[in-house]
Tab-separated table of C-alpha atoms (C1' of nucleotides) in Angstrom:
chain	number	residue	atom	x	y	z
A	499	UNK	CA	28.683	5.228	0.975
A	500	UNK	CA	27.334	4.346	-2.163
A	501	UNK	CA	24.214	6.435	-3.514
A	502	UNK	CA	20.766	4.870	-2.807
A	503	UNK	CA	19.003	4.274	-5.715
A	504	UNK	CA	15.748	4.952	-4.699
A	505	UNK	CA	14.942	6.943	-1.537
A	506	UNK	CA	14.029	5.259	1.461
A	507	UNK	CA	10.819	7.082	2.374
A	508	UNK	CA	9.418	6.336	-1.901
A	509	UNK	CA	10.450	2.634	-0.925
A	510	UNK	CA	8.541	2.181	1.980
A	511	UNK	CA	5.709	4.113	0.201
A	512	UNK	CA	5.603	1.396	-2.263
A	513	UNK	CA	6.138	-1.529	-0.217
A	514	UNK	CA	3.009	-0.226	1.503
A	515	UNK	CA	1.123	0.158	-1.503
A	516	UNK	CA	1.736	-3.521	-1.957
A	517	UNK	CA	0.439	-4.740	1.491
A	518	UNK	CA	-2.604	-2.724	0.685
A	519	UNK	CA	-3.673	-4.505	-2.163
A	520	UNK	CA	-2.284	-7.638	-1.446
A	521	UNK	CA	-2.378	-8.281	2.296
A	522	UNK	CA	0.540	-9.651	4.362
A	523	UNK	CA	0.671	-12.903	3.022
A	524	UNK	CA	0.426	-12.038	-0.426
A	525	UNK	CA	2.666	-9.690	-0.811
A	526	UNK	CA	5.958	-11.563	-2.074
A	527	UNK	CA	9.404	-10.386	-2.288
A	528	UNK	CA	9.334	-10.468	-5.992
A	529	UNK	CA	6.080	-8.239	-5.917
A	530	UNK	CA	7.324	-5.719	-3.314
A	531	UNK	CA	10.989	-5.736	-5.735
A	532	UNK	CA	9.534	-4.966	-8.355
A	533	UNK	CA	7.492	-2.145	-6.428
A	534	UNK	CA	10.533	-0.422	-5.397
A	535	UNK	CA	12.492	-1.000	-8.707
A	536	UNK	CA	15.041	-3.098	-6.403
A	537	UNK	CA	16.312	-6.212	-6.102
A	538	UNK	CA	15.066	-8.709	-3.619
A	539	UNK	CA	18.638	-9.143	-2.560
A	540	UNK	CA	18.656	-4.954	-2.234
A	541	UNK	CA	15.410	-5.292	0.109
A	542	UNK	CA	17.136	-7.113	2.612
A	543	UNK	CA	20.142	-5.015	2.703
A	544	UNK	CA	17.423	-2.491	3.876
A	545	UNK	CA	15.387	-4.244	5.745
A	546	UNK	CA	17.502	-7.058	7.332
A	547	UNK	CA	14.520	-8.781	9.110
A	548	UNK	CA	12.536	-9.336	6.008
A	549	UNK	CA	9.140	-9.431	5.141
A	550	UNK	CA	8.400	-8.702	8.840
A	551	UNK	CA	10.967	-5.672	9.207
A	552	UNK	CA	9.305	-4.515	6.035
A	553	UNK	CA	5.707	-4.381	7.567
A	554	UNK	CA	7.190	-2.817	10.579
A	555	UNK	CA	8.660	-0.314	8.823
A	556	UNK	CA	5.608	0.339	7.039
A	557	UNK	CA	3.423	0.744	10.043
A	558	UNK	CA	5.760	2.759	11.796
A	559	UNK	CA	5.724	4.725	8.386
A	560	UNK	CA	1.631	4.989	8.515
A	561	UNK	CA	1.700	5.886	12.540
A	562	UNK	CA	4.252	8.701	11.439
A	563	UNK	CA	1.472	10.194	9.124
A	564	UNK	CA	-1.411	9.661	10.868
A	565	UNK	CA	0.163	11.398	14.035
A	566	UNK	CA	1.797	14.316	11.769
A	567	UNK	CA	-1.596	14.796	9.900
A	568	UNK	CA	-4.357	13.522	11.278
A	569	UNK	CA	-3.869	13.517	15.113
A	570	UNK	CA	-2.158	16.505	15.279
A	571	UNK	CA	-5.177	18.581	13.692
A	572	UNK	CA	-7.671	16.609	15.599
A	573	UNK	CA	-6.144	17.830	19.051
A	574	UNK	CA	-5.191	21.542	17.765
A	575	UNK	CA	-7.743	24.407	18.584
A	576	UNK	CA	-9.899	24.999	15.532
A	577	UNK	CA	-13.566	24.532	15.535
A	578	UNK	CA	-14.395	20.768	15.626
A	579	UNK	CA	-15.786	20.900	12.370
A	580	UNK	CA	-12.386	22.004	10.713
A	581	UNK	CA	-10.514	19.644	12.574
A	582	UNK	CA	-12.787	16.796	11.364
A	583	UNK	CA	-12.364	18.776	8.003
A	584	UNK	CA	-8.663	18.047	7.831
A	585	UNK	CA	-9.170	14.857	8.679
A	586	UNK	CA	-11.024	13.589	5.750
A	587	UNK	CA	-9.295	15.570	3.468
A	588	UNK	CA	-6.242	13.816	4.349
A	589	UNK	CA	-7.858	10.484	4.384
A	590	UNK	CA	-9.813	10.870	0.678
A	591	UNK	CA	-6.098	11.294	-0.318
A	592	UNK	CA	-4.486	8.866	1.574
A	593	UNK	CA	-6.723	5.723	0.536
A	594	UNK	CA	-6.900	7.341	-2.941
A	595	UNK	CA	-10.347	8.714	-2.383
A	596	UNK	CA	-11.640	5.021	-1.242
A	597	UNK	CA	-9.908	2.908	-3.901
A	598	UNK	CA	-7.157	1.786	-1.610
A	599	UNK	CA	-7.565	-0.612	1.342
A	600	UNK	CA	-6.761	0.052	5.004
A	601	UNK	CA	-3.347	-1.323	5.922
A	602	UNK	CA	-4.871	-2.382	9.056
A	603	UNK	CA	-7.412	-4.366	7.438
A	604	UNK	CA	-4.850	-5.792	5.352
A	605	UNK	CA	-3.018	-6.507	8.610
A	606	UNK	CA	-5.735	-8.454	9.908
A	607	UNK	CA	-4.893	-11.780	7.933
A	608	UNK	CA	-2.810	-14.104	7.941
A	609	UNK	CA	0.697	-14.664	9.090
A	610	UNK	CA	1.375	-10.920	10.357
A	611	UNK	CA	3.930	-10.759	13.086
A	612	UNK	CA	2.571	-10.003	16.439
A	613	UNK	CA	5.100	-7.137	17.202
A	614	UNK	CA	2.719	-5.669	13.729
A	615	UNK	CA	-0.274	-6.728	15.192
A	616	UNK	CA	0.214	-4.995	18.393
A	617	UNK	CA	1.144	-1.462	16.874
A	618	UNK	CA	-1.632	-1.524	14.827
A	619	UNK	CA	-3.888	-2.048	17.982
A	620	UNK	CA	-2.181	0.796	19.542
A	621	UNK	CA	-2.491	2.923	16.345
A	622	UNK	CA	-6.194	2.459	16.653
A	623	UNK	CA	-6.506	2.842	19.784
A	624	UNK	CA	-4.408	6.205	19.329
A	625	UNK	CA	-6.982	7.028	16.566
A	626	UNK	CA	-9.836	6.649	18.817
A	627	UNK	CA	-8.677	9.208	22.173
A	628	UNK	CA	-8.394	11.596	19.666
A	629	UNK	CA	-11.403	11.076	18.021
A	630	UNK	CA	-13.063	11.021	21.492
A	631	UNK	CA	-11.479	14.557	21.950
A	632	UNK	CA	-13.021	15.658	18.933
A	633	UNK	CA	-15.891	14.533	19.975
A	634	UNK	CA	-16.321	16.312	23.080
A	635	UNK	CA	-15.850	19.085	21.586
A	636	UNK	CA	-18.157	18.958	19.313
A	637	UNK	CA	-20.324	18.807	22.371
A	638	UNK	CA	-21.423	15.019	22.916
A	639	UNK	CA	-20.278	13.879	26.714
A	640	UNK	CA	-17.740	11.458	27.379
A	641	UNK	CA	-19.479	8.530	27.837
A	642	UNK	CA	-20.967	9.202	23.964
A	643	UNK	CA	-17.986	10.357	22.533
A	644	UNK	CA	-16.697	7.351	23.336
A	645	UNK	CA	-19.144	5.542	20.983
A	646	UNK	CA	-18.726	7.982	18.214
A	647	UNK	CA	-15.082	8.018	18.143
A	648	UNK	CA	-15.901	3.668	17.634
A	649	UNK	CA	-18.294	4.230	15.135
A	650	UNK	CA	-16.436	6.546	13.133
A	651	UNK	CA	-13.573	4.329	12.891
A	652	UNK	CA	-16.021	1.851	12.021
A	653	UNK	CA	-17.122	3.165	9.203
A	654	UNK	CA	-14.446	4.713	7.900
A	655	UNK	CA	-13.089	1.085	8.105
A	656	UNK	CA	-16.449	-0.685	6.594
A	657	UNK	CA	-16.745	2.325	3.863
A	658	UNK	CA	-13.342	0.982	2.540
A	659	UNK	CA	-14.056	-2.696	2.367
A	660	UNK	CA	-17.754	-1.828	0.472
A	661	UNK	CA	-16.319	0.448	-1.749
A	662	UNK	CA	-13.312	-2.374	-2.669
A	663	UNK	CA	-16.267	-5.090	-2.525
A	664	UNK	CA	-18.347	-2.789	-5.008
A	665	UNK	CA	-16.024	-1.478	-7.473
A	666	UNK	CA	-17.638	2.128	-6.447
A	667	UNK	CA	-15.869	4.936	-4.289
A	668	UNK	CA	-19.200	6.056	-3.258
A	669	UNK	CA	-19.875	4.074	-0.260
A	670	UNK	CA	-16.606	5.319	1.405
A	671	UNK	CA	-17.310	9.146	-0.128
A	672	UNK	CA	-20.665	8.708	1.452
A	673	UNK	CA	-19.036	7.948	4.761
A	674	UNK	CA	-16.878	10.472	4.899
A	675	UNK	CA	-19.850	13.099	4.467
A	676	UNK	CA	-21.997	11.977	6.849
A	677	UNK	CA	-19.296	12.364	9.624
A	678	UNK	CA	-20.405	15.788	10.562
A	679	UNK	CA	-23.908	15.337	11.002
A	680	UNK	CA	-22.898	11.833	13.235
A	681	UNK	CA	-20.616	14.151	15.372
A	682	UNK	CA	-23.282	16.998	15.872
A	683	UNK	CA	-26.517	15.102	16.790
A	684	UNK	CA	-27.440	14.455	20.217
A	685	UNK	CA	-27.882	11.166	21.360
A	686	UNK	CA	-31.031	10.340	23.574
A	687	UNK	CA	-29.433	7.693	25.282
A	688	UNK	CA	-26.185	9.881	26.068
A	689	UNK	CA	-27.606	13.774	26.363
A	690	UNK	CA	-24.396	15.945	26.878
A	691	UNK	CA	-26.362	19.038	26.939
B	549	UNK	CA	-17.722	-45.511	-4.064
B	550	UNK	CA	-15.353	-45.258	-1.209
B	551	UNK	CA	-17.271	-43.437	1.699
B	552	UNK	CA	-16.250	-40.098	2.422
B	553	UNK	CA	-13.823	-39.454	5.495
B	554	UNK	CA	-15.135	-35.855	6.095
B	555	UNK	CA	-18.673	-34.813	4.785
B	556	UNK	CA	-18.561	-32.314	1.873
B	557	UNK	CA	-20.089	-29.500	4.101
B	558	UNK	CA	-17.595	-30.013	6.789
B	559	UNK	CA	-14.899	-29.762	4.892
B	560	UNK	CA	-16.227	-26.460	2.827
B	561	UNK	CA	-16.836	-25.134	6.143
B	562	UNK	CA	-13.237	-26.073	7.715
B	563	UNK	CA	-11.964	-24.393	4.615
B	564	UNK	CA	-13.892	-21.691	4.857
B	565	UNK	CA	-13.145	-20.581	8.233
B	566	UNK	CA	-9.411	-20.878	6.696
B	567	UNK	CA	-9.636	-18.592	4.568
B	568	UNK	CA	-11.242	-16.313	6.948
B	569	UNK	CA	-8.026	-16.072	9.148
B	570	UNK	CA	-5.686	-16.994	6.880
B	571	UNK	CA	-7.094	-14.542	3.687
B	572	UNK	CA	-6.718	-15.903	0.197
B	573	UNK	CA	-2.700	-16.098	-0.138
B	574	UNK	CA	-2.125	-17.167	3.497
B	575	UNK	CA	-4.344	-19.972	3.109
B	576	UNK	CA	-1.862	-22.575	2.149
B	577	UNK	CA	-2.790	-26.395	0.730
B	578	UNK	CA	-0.976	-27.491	4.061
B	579	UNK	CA	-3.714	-25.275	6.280
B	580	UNK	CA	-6.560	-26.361	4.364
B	581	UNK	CA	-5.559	-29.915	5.002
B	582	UNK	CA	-4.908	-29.940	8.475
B	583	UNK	CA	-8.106	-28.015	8.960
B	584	UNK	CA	-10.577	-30.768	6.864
B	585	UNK	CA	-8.592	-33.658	8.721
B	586	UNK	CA	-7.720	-35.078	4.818
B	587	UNK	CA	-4.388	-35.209	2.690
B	588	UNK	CA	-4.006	-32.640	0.018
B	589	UNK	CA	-4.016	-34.579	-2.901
B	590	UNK	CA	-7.360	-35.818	-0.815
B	591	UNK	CA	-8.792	-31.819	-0.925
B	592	UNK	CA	-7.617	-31.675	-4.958
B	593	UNK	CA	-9.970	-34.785	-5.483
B	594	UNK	CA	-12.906	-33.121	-4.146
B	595	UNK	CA	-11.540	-29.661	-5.441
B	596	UNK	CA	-9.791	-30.299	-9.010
B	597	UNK	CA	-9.501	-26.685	-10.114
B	598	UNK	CA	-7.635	-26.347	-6.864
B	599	UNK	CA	-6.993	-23.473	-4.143
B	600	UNK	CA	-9.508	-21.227	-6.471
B	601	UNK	CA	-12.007	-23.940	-7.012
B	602	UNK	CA	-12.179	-24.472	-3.222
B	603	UNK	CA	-12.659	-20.453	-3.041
B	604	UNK	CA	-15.428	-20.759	-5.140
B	605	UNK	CA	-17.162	-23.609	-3.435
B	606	UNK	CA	-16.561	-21.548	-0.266
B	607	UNK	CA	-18.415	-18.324	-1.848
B	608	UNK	CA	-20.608	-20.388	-3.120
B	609	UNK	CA	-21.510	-22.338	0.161
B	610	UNK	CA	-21.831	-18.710	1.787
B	611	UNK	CA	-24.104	-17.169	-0.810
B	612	UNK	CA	-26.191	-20.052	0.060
B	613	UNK	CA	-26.399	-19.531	3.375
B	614	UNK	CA	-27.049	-16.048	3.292
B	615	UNK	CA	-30.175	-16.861	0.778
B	616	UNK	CA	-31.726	-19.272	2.994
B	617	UNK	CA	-30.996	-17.971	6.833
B	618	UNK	CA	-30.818	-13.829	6.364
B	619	UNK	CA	-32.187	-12.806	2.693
B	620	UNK	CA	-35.279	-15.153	3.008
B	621	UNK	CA	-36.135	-13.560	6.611
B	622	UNK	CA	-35.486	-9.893	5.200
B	623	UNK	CA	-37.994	-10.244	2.443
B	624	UNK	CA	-40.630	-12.052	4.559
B	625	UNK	CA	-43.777	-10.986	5.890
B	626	UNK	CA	-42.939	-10.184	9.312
B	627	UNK	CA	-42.661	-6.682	11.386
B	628	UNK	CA	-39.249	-5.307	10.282
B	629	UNK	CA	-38.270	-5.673	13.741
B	630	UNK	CA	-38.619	-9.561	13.919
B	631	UNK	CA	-36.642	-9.813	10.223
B	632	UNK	CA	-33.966	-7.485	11.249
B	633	UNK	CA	-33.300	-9.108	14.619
B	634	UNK	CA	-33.548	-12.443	12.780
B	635	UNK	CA	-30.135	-11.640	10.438
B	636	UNK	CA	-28.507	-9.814	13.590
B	637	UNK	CA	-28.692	-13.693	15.696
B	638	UNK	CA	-27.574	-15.008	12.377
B	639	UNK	CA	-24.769	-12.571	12.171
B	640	UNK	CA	-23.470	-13.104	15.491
B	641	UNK	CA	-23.627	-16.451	15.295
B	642	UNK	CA	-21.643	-16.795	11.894
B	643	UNK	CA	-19.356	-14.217	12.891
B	644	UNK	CA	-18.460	-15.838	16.495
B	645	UNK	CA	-19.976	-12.540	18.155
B	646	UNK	CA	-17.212	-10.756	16.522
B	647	UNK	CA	-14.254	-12.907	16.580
B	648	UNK	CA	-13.844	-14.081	13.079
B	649	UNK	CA	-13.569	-11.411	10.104
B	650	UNK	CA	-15.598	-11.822	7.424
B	651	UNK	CA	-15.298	-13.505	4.395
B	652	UNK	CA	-15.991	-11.086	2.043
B	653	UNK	CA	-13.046	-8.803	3.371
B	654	UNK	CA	-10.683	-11.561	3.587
B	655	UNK	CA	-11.210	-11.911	-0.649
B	656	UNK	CA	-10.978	-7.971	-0.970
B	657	UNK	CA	-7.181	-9.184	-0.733
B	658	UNK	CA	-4.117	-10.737	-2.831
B	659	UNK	CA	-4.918	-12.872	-6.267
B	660	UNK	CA	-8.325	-13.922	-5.691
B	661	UNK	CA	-9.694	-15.450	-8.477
B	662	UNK	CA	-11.906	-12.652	-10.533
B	663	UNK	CA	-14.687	-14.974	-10.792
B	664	UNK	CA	-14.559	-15.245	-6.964
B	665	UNK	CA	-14.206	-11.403	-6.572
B	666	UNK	CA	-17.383	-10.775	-9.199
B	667	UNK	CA	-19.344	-13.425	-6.866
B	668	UNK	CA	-18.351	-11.604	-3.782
B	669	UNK	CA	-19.730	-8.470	-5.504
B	670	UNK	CA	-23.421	-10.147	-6.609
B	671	UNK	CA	-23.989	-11.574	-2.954
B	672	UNK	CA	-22.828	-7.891	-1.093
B	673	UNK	CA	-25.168	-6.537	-3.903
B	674	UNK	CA	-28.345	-8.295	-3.218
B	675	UNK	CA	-27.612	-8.916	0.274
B	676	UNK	CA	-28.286	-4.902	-0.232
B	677	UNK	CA	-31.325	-5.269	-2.274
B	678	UNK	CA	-32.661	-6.653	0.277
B	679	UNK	CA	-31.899	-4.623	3.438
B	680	UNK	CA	-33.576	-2.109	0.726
B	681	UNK	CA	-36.976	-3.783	1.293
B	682	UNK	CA	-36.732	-4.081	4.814
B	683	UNK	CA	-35.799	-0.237	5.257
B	684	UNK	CA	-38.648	0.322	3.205
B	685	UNK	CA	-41.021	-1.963	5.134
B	686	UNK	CA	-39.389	0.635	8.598
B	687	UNK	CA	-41.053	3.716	6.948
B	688	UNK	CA	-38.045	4.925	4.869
B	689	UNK	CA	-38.184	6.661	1.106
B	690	UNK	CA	-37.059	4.190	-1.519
B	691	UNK	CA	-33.954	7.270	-1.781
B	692	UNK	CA	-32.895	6.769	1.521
B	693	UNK	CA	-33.018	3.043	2.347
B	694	UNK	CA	-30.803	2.559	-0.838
B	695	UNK	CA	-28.493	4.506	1.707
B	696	UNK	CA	-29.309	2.997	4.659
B	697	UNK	CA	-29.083	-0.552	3.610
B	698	UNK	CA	-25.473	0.561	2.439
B	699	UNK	CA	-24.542	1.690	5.590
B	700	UNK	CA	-25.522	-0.978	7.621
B	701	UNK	CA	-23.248	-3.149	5.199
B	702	UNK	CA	-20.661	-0.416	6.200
B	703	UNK	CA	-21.108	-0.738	9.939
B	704	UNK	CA	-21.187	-4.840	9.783
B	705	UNK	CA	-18.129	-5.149	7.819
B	706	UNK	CA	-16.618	-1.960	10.021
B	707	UNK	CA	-17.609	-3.605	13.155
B	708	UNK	CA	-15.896	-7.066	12.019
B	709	UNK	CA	-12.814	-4.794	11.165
B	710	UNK	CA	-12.660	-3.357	14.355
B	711	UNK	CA	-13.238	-6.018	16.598
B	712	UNK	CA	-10.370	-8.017	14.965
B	713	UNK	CA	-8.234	-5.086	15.543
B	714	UNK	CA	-8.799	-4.569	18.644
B	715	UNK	CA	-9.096	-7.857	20.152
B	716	UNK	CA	-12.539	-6.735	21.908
B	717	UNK	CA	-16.213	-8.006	19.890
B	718	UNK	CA	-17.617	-4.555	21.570
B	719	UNK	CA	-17.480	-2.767	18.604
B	720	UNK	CA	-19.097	-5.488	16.396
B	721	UNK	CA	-21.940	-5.835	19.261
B	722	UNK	CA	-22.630	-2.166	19.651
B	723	UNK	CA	-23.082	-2.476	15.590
B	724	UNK	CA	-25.271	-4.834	16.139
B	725	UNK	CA	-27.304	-3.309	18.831
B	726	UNK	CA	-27.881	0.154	17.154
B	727	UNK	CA	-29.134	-0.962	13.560
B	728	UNK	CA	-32.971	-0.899	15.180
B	729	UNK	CA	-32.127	2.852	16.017
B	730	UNK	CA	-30.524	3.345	12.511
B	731	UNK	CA	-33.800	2.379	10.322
B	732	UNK	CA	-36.425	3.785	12.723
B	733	UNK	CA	-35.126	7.298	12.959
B	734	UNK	CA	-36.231	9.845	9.804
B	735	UNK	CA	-33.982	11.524	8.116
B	736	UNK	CA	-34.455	15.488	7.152
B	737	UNK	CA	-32.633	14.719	4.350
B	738	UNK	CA	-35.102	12.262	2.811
B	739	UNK	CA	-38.098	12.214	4.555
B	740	UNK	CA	-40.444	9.588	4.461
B	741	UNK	CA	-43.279	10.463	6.074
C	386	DG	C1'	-12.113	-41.556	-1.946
C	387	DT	C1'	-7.825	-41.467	0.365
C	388	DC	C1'	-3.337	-42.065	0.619
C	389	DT	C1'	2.156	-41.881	-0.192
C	390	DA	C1'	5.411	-40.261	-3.183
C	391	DT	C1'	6.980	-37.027	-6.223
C	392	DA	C1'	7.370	-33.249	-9.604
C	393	DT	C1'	7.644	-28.262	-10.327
C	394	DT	C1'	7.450	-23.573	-9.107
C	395	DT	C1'	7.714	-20.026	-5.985
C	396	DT	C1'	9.044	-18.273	-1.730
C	397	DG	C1'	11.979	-16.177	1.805
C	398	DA	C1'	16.641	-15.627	2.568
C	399	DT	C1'	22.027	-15.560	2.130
C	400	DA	C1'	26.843	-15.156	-0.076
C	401	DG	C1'	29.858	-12.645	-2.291
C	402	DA	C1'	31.329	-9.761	-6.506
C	403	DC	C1'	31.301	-4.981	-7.840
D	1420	DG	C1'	24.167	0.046	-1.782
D	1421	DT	C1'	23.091	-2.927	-5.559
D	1422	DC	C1'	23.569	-6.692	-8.008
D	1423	DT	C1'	23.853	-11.969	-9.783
D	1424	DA	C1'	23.855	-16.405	-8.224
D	1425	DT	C1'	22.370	-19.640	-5.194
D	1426	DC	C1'	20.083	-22.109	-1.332
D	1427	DA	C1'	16.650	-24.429	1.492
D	1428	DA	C1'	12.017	-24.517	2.520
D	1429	DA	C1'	7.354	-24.226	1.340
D	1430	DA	C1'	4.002	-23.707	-2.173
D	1431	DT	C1'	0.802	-25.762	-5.804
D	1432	DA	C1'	-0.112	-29.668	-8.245
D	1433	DT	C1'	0.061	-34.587	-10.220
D	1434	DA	C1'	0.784	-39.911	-10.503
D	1435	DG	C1'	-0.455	-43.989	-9.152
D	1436	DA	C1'	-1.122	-47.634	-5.386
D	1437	DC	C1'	-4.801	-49.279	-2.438
DNA sequence: GTCTATATTTTGATAGAC
DNA sequence: GTCTATCAAAATATAGAC
């Protein structure tokens, strides 16, 4: 078969890129094109579903990474602090140190399909158990780690949106630092011992 | 004149609340219409710059709303405990308890006007300024309610993130519930005496 | 102030040559 | 696998009657 001009994993990197910034919605064929350096026409050989095969194939592409670098560390046997560690690490590079937008925030508006919808629940959800391992061992009990695991995704989530809002990185940077000291303390309501 | 079909402040807020699902881009003339109950050449007499003039009336309407029913409370005379619970019924209500994002995050996407975007930026900004004051007025250095105030910004917008996401206000509630905890407790960081 | 009708551009999507 | 050309639908926006 004919050579691909531009590799499939650098196309859905950029299609990505544009959802980010853009959101579902806003992100038009002509945008994402000229993203990849294709052809609209050339999108749809790859994608035949669309816009919406697109943004499956870009969350699919995200749950991929997260489970391969994120996940996968936060359920391995280091100390809970290196696990956590690797984590943000690999998120200050993957939303460009805080100047890139969640694509599941960007997911949250609009006319995304529901099939999209529904794996990003599930990715966060995913995001969470491990979290909630991390958690526990990092010594809080269940019941707390539950909580933590919620709020860290909360602000990791919130840091974003500020730091867009703001023009600053800080705000997200911030986040990310305080993450160890949020996992360590004990909680009065939730003692774990 | 003719007498209006819809009150102004109706419509703003039926538009509003569009642009709150919908985002920016995904809020099409069409939506806007069928959400004000009027035609859209109707919404372009009212609006004559448009999609980004109605934007603007929306951000507009919001900062206004903010000044009068959370900013005013913050920088009153009360115990912090009253003004913070104050903006935290405010917040629920204007947020649905969780259920509808915020509109602040739904213009961090697509080709929002910049004059919309720099608005968005003043209002997060002195909607900080003044969770500054009331940090202060909990017993926290001026150093650390700077940060505080930012994260509770964090957590809000976090906690709308989430709750979208997940289908489930809990997250957005639990936000809600911990901010006492959050400005009480002393940091060893910055302590305030 | 609201409406119907219409103009124009952009969008998502397909057909078929190479 | 990519492209040009094209389509139908939907988008933003305007004109003018009432």
């Amino acid at each position: 078969m004919r050579p691909s001009k531009v590799k499939n994993n650098e196309a859905i990197a950029a299609i990505r890129d544009v959802f980010r910034e853009q959101g579902f919605d806003g992100a038009s064929l002509t945008l994402l094109a000229e993203a990849t350096g294709l052809q609209r026409a050339s999108l749809y050989h790859r994608f035949p579903d669309g816009k919406d095969g697109m943004a499956m194939a870009v969350i699919d592409n995200v749950a991929d990474y997260l489970e391969r670098e994120v996940f996968a560390s936060l359920e391995s046997g280091g100390t809970w602090q290196d696990r956590l560690g690797v984590m943000c690490e690999q998120l200050d590079a993957y939303y460009n140190g805080g100047q890139t937008l969640c694509l599941l925030s960007a997911f949250s508006f609009g006319s995304v399909p529901e099939q999209v919808r529904l794996k990003a629940r599930r990715m966060i959800g995913r995001w969470q158990d491990c979290l909630v391992v991390l958690a526990v061992d990092a010594g809080q009990s269940e019941a707390h780690a539950q909580i933590l695991a919620e709020q860290i995704l909360v602000e990791i989530q919130g840091g974003l949106i500020l730091a867009t809002l703001m023009n600053n990185i800080a705000p997200f940077q911030r986040v990310l630092n305080r993450l160890p000291k949020l996992l360590s303390e004990t909680s009065e309501h939730n003692p774990s011992g």
